[in-house]
C-alpha cells in the first residue's frame, strides 16, 4: 500500500516554488490599498488628514495614534503568521512582545481616559455612529481573510490551524480598521475598544473556527 | 528534498523510500505498537508522506530537512491521537534520538546545512575539531590559525550554531 502511494506521489511530482512570507506582506499591502479605495470613495477622509496636505497638523495625538496603533497590531499579527506558517514554526519572544505592546498601549489609554473624565463620561463616548465601524472592521476583516486564504494561507502548514487562522484574521482586520480610521473621527479609547477591537476579535474568532477545517492538513 | 522540490523524481523516490523505515520506527515507539498496531503505524506513515508531498512548498531550502519532517510527523500523530482518542506520550519539545533512527548519517546532513551558514574558515575549524575530533593543536597546524584563535573560533561558531537552531534554522 505504502509502496503504491510512494509510486503515485513520485509520479505526480512537479517542481514547486517555496511558499514565501513576502507574499503575505504583499497581500497585506493590497488589502490596505483596496480598503483605502473603498473608504475614500464611499466616506471620504476626515478633515485633519485633508489639512495635512497643507502641512497643518492637529495637536490631538489620537488622530494619528489610532491608525498607527491598529497598523502596529496588524503588522505584529501578520509577523506572527509569517513565523507560524511552517510546521516547525515558532512565535518567539520578540513577536510576542511586538503583539502585546499595542494591547498594553490601548489599555493604558483607557485607564488615562477613565482617570481624566471618569468612567461614566468615558463610557458615554461609546455612542452612536458605530454601525459603519462594526461592518467595516468585522466584515472587512473576514473578506480580507478570505482573500488571503485564496492567495496564500491555504498553502501553509501551521501546527495549530485555528490559532494561525485567528491570528491572520485579527491582523488583517487591524489593517482594515487602521485604513478605515482615516475616515472615522471618534478617537476615544473606549470607543476604539468597543467598536474596533471587539469586531476585530470577533472576526478573529470566526476565522479561527473556520480555520480548524479550512487550514487542516 | 531540495532536488525533489526542483522536480527530480528519482531523488524524491529515494527520499520517500529512506523515510519510510524511519517513520515506521518513530510512530511505532510513540504508539507503543506491537504486531497488532502495525496497520495504524502504516496509516500514519502514509498520512505523513502524503502531507510531506502536499505541503512541501513550506520546506525552507536553506534549513535542515529533518526538523521540518519531524514537525510534520508530530502534527500527524497528534491529529491521529485526537481523532482516535488514544493516549500517547508526545513531549512538547519532542526531539529525535538515535532510537528513532536519527543516526550519524541523518544528523550529518543537518550539520552540513548549518555549517554552510557560517564563514568558510570557521566552518572548517569546527568541522575538524568537532566532527573529525582533532585536538586544538592539530587543527591549528592544519589551518594555520593559532591555538588560541582556534578555541575562539570554535566557541563563537558553536554559539552561532546554537543561535541558528534557536532561531528556527533547525
Short mmCIF file of C-alpha atoms in Angstrom, two decimals, chain A residues 55-158:
data_model
loop_
_atom_site.label_atom_id
_atom_site.label_comp_id
_atom_site.label_asym_id
_atom_site.label_seq_id
_atom_site.Cartn_x
_atom_site.Cartn_y
_atom_site.Cartn_z
CA UNK A 55 1.14 70.90 6.27
CA UNK A 56 -1.33 71.68 9.04
CA UNK A 57 -1.26 69.21 11.89
CA UNK A 58 -3.67 68.88 14.77
CA UNK A 59 -2.48 68.77 18.37
CA UNK A 60 -4.77 65.81 19.09
CA UNK A 61 -2.33 62.90 19.03
CA UNK A 62 -5.18 60.38 18.94
CA UNK A 63 -5.89 61.39 15.32
CA UNK A 64 -2.58 59.85 14.30
CA UNK A 65 -2.23 57.44 17.22
CA UNK A 66 -5.37 55.42 16.47
CA UNK A 67 -4.44 54.29 12.95
CA UNK A 68 -0.82 53.81 13.95
CA UNK A 69 -1.80 51.60 16.89
CA UNK A 70 -4.06 49.50 14.66
CA UNK A 71 -1.40 49.33 11.97
CA UNK A 72 1.13 48.21 14.58
CA UNK A 73 -1.23 45.48 15.83
CA UNK A 74 -1.90 44.34 12.26
CA UNK A 75 1.78 44.16 11.34
CA UNK A 76 2.54 42.33 14.60
CA UNK A 77 -0.12 39.69 13.95
CA UNK A 78 1.00 39.18 10.35
CA UNK A 79 4.57 38.89 11.58
CA UNK A 80 3.31 36.13 13.87
CA UNK A 81 1.59 34.46 10.91
CA UNK A 82 4.85 34.68 8.93
CA UNK A 83 6.58 32.85 11.80
CA UNK A 84 3.94 30.12 12.13
CA UNK A 85 3.15 29.11 8.56
CA UNK A 86 5.60 26.18 8.60
CA UNK A 87 5.03 23.04 10.69
CA UNK A 88 8.04 23.74 12.89
CA UNK A 89 7.33 27.48 13.14
CA UNK A 90 7.54 29.21 16.50
CA UNK A 91 6.36 32.66 17.51
CA UNK A 92 9.35 33.73 19.59
CA UNK A 93 9.57 36.30 22.36
CA UNK A 94 10.18 39.32 20.13
CA UNK A 95 7.00 38.76 18.13
CA UNK A 96 5.04 38.15 21.33
CA UNK A 97 6.28 41.44 22.75
CA UNK A 98 5.50 43.25 19.49
CA UNK A 99 1.96 41.81 19.54
CA UNK A 100 1.34 42.60 23.19
CA UNK A 101 2.61 46.19 23.11
CA UNK A 102 -0.37 47.75 21.25
CA UNK A 103 -2.80 46.00 23.60
CA UNK A 104 -0.97 47.44 26.61
CA UNK A 105 -0.91 50.89 24.98
CA UNK A 106 -4.67 50.79 24.40
CA UNK A 107 -5.35 49.66 27.97
CA UNK A 108 -3.12 52.45 29.31
CA UNK A 109 -5.05 54.97 27.21
CA UNK A 110 -8.36 53.64 28.53
CA UNK A 111 -7.04 53.94 32.09
CA UNK A 112 -5.96 57.51 31.34
CA UNK A 113 -9.37 58.29 29.89
CA UNK A 114 -11.08 56.90 32.99
CA UNK A 115 -8.77 58.94 35.22
CA UNK A 116 -9.32 62.17 33.28
CA UNK A 117 -13.08 62.09 32.69
CA UNK A 118 -14.45 59.36 34.93
CA UNK A 119 -15.96 56.04 34.00
CA UNK A 120 -19.49 57.30 33.23
CA UNK A 121 -18.32 60.05 30.88
CA UNK A 122 -15.81 57.67 29.28
CA UNK A 123 -18.49 55.10 28.59
CA UNK A 124 -20.76 57.77 27.13
CA UNK A 125 -18.14 58.12 24.38
CA UNK A 126 -19.14 54.66 23.24
CA UNK A 127 -22.08 56.14 21.41
CA UNK A 128 -23.73 56.34 18.03
CA UNK A 129 -22.32 56.15 14.53
CA UNK A 130 -20.82 52.77 15.20
CA UNK A 131 -22.58 50.63 12.61
CA UNK A 132 -20.13 51.50 9.82
CA UNK A 133 -17.19 50.81 12.14
CA UNK A 134 -18.56 47.39 13.04
CA UNK A 135 -19.48 46.48 9.47
CA UNK A 136 -16.14 47.58 8.04
CA UNK A 137 -13.94 46.12 10.78
CA UNK A 138 -15.77 42.81 11.14
CA UNK A 139 -16.81 42.01 7.58
CA UNK A 140 -13.80 43.79 6.08
CA UNK A 141 -11.56 41.61 8.24
CA UNK A 142 -13.33 38.45 7.16
CA UNK A 143 -13.28 39.40 3.47
CA UNK A 144 -9.57 40.16 3.76
CA UNK A 145 -9.08 36.80 5.46
CA UNK A 146 -10.89 35.09 2.58
CA UNK A 147 -8.66 36.88 0.07
CA UNK A 148 -5.52 35.88 1.95
CA UNK A 149 -6.78 32.31 2.20
CA UNK A 150 -7.18 32.10 -1.57
CA UNK A 151 -3.84 33.73 -2.33
CA UNK A 152 -1.53 32.34 0.36
CA UNK A 153 -2.97 30.90 3.56
CA UNK A 154 -4.31 27.61 2.17
CA UNK A 155 -0.81 26.59 1.13
CA UNK A 156 0.52 26.96 4.68
CA UNK A 157 1.03 24.09 7.11
CA UNK A 158 0.65 25.54 10.61
#
